[in-house]
mmCIF file of C-alpha atoms and ligand atoms in Angstrom:
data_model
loop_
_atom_site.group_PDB
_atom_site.id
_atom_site.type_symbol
_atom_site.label_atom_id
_atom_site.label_comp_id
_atom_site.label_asym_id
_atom_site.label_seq_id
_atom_site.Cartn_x
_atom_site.Cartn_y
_atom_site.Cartn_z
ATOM 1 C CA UNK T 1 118.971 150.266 44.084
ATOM 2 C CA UNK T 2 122.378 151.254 44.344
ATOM 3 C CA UNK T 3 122.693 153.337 46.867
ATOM 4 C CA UNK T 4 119.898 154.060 49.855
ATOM 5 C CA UNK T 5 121.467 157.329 50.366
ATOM 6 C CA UNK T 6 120.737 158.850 46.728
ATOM 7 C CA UNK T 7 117.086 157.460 47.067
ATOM 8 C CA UNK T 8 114.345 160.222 46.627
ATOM 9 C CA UNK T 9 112.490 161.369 49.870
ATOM 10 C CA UNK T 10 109.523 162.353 48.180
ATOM 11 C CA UNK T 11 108.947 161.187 44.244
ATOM 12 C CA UNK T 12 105.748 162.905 42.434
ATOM 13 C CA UNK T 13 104.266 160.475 38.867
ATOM 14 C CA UNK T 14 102.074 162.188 36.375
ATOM 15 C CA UNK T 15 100.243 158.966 35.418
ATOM 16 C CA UNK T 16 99.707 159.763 31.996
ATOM 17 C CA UNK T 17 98.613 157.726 28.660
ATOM 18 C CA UNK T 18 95.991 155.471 29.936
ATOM 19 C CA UNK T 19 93.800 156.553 26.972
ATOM 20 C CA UNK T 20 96.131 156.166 24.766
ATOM 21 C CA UNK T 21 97.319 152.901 26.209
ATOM 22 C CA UNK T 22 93.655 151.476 25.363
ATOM 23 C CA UNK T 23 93.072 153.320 21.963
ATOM 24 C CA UNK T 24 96.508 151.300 20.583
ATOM 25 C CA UNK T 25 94.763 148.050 21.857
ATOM 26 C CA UNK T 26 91.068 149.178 20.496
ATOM 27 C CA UNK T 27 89.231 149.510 23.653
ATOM 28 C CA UNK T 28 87.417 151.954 25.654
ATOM 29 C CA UNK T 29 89.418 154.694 27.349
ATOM 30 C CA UNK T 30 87.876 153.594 30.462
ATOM 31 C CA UNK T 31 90.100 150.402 30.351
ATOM 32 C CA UNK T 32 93.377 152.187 30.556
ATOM 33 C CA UNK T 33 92.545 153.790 33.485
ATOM 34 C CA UNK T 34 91.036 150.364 34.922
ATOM 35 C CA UNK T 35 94.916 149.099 34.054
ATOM 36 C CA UNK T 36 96.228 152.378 35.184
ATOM 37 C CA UNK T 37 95.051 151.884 38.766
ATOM 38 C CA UNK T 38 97.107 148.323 38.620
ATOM 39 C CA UNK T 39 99.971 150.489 37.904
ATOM 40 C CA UNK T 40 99.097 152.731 41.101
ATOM 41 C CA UNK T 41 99.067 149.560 43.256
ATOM 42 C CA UNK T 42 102.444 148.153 42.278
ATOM 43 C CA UNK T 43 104.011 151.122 42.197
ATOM 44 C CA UNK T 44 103.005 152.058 45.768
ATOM 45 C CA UNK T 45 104.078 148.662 47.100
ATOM 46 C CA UNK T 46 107.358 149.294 45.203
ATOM 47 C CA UNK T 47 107.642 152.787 46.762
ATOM 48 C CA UNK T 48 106.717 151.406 50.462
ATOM 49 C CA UNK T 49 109.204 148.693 50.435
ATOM 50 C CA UNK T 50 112.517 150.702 49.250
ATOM 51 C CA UNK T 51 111.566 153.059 52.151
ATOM 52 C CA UNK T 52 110.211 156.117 50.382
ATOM 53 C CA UNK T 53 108.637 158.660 52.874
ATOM 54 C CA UNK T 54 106.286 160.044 49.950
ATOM 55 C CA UNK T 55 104.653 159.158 46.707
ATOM 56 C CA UNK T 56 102.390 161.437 44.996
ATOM 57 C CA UNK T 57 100.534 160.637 42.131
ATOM 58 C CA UNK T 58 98.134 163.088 40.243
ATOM 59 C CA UNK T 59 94.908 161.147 39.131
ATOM 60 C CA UNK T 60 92.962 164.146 38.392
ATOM 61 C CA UNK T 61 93.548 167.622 37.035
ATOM 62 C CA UNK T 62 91.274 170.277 37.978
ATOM 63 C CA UNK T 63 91.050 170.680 34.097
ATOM 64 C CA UNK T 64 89.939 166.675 34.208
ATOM 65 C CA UNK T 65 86.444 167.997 35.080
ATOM 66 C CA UNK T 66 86.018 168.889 30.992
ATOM 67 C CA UNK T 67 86.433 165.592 29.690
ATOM 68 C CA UNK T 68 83.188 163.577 28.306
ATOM 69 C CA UNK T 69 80.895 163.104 31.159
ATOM 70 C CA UNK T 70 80.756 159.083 30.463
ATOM 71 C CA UNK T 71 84.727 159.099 31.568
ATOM 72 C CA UNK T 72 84.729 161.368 34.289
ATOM 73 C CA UNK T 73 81.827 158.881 35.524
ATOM 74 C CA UNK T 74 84.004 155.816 35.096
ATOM 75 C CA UNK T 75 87.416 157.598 36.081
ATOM 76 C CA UNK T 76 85.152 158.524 39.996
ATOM 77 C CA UNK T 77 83.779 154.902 39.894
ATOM 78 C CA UNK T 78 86.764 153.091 39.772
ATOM 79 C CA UNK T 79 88.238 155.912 42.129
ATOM 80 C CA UNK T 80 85.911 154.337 44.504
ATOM 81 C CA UNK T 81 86.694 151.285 44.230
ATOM 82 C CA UNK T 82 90.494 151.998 44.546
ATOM 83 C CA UNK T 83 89.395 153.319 47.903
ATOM 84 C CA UNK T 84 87.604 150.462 49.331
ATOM 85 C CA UNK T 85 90.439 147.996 47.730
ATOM 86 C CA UNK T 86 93.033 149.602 48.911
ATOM 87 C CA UNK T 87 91.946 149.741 52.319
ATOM 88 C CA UNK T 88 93.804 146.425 53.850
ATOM 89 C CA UNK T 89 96.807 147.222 51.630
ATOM 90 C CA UNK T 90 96.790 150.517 53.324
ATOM 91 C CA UNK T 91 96.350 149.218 56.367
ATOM 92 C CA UNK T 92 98.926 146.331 56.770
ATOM 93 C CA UNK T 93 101.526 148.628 55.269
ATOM 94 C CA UNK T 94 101.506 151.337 57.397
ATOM 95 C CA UNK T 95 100.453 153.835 54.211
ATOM 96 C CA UNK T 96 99.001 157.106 55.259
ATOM 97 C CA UNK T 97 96.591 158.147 52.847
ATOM 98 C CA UNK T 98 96.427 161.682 51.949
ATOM 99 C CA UNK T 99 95.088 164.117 49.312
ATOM 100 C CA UNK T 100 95.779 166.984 47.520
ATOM 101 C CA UNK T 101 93.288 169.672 45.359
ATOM 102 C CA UNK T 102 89.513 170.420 45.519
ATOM 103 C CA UNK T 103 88.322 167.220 47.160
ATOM 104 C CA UNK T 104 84.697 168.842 47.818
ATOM 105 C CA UNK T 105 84.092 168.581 44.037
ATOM 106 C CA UNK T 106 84.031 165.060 44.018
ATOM 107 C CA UNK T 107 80.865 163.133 44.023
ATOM 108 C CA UNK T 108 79.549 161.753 47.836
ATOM 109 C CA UNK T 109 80.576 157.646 46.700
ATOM 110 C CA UNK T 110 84.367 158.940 46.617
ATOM 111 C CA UNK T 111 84.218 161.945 49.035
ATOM 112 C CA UNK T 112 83.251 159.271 51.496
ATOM 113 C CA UNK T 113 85.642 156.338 51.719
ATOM 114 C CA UNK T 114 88.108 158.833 51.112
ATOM 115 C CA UNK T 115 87.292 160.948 54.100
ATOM 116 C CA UNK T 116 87.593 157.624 56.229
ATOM 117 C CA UNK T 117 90.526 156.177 54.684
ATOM 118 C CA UNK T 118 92.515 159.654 55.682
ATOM 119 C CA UNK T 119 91.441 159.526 58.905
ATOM 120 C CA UNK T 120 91.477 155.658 59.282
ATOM 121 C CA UNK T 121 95.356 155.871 58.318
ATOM 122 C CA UNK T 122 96.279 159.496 59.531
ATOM 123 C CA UNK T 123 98.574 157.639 62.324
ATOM 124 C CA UNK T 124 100.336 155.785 60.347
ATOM 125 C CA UNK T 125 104.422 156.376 59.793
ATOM 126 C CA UNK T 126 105.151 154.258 57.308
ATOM 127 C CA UNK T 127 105.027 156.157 54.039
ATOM 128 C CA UNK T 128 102.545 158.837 53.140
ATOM 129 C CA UNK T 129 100.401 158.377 49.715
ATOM 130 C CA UNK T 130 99.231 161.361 48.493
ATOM 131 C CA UNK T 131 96.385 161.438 45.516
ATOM 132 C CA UNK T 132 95.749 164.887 43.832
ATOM 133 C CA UNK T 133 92.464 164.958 42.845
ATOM 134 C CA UNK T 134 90.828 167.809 41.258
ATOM 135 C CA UNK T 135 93.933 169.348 41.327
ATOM 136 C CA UNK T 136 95.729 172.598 39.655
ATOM 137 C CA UNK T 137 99.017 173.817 41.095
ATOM 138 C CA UNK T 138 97.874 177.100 40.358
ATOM 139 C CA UNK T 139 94.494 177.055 41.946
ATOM 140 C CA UNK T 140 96.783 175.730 45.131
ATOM 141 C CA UNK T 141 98.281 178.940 45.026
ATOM 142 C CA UNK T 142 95.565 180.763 44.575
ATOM 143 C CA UNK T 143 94.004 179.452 47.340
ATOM 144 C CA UNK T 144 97.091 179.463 49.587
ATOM 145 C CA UNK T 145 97.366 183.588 48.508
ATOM 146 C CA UNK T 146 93.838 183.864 49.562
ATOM 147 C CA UNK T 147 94.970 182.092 52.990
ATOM 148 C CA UNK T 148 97.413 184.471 53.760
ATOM 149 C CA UNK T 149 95.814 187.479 52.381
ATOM 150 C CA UNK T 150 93.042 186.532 55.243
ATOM 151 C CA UNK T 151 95.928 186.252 57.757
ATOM 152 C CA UNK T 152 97.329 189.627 57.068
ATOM 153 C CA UNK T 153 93.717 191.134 56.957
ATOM 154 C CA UNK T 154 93.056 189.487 60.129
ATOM 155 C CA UNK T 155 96.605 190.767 61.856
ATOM 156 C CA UNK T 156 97.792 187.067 62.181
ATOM 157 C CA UNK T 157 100.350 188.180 59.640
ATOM 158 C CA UNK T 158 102.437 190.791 58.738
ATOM 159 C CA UNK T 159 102.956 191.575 55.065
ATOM 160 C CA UNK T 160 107.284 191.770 55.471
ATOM 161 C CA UNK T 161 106.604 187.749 57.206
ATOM 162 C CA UNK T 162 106.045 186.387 53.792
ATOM 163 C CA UNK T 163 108.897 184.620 52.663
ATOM 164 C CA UNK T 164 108.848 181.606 50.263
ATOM 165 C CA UNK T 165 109.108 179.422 53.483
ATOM 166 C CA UNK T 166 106.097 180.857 54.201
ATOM 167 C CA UNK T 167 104.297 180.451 51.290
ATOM 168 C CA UNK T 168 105.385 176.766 51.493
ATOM 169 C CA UNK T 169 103.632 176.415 54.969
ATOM 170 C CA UNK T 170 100.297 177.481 53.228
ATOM 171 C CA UNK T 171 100.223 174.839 50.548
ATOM 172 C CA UNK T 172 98.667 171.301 50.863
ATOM 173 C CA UNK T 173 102.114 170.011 50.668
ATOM 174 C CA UNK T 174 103.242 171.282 53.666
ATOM 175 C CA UNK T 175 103.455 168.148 55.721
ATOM 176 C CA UNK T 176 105.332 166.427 52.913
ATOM 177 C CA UNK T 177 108.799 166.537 52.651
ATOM 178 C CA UNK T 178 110.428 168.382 49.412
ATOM 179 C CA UNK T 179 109.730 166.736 46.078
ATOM 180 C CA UNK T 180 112.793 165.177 44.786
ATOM 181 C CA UNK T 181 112.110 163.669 41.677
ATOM 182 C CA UNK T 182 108.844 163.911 39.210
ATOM 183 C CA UNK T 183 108.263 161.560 36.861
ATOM 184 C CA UNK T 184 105.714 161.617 34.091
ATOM 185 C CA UNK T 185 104.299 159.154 32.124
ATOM 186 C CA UNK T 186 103.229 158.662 27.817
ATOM 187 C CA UNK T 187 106.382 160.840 26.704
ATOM 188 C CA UNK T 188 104.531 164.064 26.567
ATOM 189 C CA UNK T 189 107.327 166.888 28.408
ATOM 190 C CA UNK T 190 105.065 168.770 29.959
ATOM 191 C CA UNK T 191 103.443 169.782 33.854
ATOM 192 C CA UNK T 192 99.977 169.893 33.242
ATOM 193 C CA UNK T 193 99.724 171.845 36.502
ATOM 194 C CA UNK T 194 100.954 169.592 38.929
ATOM 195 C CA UNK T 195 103.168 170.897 41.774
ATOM 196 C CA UNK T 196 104.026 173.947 40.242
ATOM 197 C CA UNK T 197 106.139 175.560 43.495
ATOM 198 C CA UNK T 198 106.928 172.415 44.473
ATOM 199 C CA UNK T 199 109.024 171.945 41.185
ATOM 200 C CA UNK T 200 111.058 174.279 42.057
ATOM 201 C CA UNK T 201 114.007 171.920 42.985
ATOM 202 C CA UNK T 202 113.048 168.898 41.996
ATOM 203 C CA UNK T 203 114.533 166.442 39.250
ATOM 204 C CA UNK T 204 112.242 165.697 36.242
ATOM 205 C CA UNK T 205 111.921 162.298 34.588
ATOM 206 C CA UNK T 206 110.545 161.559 31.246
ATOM 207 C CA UNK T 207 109.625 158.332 30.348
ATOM 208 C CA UNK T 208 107.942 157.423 26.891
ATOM 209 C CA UNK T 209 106.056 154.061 28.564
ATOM 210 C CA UNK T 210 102.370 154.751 28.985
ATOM 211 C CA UNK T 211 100.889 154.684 32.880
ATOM 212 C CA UNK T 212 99.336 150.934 32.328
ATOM 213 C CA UNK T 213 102.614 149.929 31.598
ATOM 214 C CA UNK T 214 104.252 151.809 34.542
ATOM 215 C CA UNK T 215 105.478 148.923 37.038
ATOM 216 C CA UNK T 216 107.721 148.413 39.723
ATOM 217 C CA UNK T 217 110.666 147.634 37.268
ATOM 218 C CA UNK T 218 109.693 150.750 35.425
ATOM 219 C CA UNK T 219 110.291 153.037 38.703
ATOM 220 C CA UNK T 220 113.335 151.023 39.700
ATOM 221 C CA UNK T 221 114.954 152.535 36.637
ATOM 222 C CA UNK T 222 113.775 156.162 37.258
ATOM 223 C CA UNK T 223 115.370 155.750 40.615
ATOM 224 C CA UNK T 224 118.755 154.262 39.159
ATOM 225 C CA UNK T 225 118.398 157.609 36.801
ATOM 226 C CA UNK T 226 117.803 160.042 39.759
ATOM 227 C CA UNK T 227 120.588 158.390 41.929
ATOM 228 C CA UNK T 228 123.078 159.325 39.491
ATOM 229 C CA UNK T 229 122.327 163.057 39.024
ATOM 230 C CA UNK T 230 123.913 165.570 40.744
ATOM 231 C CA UNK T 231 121.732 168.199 42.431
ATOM 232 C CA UNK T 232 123.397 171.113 42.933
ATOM 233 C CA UNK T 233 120.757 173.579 44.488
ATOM 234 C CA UNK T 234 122.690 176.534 43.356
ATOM 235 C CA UNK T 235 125.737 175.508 44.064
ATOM 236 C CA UNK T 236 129.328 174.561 42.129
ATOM 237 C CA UNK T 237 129.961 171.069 42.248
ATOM 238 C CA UNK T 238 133.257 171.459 43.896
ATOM 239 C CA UNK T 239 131.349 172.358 46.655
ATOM 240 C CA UNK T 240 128.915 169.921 46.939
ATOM 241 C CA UNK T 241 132.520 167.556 46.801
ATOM 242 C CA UNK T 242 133.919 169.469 49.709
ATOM 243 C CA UNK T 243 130.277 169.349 51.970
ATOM 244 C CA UNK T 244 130.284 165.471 50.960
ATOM 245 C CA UNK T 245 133.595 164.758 52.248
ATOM 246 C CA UNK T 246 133.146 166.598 55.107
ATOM 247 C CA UNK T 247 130.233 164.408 55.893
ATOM 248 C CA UNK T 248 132.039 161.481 55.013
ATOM 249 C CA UNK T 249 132.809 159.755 58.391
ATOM 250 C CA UNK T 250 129.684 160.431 59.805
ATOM 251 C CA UNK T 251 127.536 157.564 58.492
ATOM 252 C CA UNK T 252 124.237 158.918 59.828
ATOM 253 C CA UNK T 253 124.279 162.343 57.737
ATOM 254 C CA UNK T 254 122.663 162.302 54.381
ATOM 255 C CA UNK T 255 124.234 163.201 51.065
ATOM 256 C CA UNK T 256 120.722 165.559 50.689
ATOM 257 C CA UNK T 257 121.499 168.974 51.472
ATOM 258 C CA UNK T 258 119.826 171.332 53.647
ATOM 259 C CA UNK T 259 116.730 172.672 52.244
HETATM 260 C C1 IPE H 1 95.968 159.928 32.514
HETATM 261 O O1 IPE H 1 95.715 159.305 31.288
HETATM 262 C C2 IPE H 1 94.833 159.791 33.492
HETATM 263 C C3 IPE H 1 94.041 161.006 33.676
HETATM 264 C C4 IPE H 1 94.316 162.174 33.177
HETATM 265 C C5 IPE H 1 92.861 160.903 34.499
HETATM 266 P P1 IPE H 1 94.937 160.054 30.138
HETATM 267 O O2 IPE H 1 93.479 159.763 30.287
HETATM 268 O O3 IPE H 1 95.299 161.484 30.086
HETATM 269 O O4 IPE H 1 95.492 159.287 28.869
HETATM 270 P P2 IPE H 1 95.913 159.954 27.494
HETATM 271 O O5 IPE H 1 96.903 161.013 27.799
HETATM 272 O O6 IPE H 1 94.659 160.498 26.870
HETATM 273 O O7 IPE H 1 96.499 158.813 26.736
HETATM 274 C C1 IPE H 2 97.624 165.347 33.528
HETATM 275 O O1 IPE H 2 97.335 164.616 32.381
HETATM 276 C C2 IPE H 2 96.654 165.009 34.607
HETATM 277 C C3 IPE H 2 96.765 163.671 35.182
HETATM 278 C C4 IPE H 2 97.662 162.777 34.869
HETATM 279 C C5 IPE H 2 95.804 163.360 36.187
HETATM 280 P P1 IPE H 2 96.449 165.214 31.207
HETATM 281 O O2 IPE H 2 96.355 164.147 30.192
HETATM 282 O O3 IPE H 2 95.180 165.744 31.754
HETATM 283 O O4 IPE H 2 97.339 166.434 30.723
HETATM 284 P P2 IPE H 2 97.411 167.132 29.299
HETATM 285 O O5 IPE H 2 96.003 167.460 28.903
HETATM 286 O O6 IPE H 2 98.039 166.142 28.357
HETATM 287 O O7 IPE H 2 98.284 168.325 29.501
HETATM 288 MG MG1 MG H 3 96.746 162.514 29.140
#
């Protein structure tokens, strides 16, 4: 990596294609996700060692749910056994596990280790993983609306309070920092409801490989890609030249601005 200052706080991967991935080698879906979790685990070691402070990665739409019943029963299997593999990994590295979306949809065998592993690793400072399963962007904001429609009902709120700061507080995401840089997987340009406030600012990366074939090399080359953008925030860029000079002979401030 060129430059630690221009590396993402918070990256977000729409692991996308493991179907595909197995269908152009003539085997069961099933198998690209089994090769898609390797993916996961390399990529998260990558992540923790450059010094990210998040990685999320969406492994499960709320819109998953609809696929054939024989793959959402393999894609929860070998969710479980991410879960009780992961552990020492997890452990050692100082990883706190998180998740995002409607976790009390998910079968008992993953609720469980999942449940343990959050609050097994909920100390931890190194970097925080975050899995969105059985989530929809939307249905986060639905459910955050609902939060703070309670709140006002209840008088904890007042109606002029809500701001999009505010809004932010109410989402899952809260505790993460700002999403930098999304990435997503198989070519396809599209969100497939993932993040969808969180977007907001963030940088968007392409990339044609499938997930399976999503390594650490793979991601070092997003991250050369986002280091040479500009992110402007609304700004000129003859500003954002002006703010970085400014900051120039103070080593400890970040090129990021304030968000
Ligand atoms: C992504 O791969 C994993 C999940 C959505 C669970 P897909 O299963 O969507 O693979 P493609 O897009 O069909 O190739
Ligand atoms: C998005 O991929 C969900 C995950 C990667 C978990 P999909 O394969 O479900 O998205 P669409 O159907 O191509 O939009
Ligand atoms: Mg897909």
């Amino acid at each position: 990596m060129s430059d630690p200052r221009r590396l993402p706080r918070h990256v977000g991967i729409i692991m996308d294609g493991n179907g595909r991935w197995a269908q152009l080698r003539g085997r069961d879906r099933i198998e690209g996700h089994r090769e898609g979790a390797r993916s996961v685990r390399d990529v998260t070691r990558a992540a923790r060692q450059l010094g990210l402070e998040a990685l999320t990665l969406y492994a499960f739409s709320a819109q998953n749910w609809a696929r054939p019943v024989e793959e959402v029963t393999g894609l929860m299997q070998l969710l479980c056994d991410y879960l009780h593999d992961e552990r020492p990994e997890l452990m050692d590295n100082q990883i706190r596990l998180e998740a995002i979306g409607d976790v009390e949809r998910l079968p008992p065998h993953v609720r469980a280790p999942l449940d343990a592993l959050r609050a097994d690793t909920a100390h931890h400072t190194g970097m925080t993983l975050t899995l969105a399963l059985s989530y929809g962007g939307r249905e986060s904001i639905a459910r955050a609306v609902r939060s703070i429609a309670a709140d006002v009902a209840a008088g904890k709120l007042a109606p002029a309070d809500i701001d999009a700061d505010r809004v932010s507080s109410y989402l899952p995401t809260s505790r993460l920092p700002p999403l930098d840089l999304l990435v997503r997987t198989s070519g396809e340009q599209r969100i497939s409801n993932f993040m969808l406030w969180e977007l907001a600012y963030a940088e968007l990366a392409f990339v044609d490989c499938m997930w399976p074939d999503f390594r650490r090399q793979q991601l070092y080359a997003v991250l050369d890609q986002y280091a040479a953008r500009e992110r402007r925030f609304g700004l000129t860029s003859h500003q954002l030249t002006e703010r970085a000079e400014l900051s120039a002979d103070d080593s400890d401030v970040e090129l990021h601005l304030d968000r």
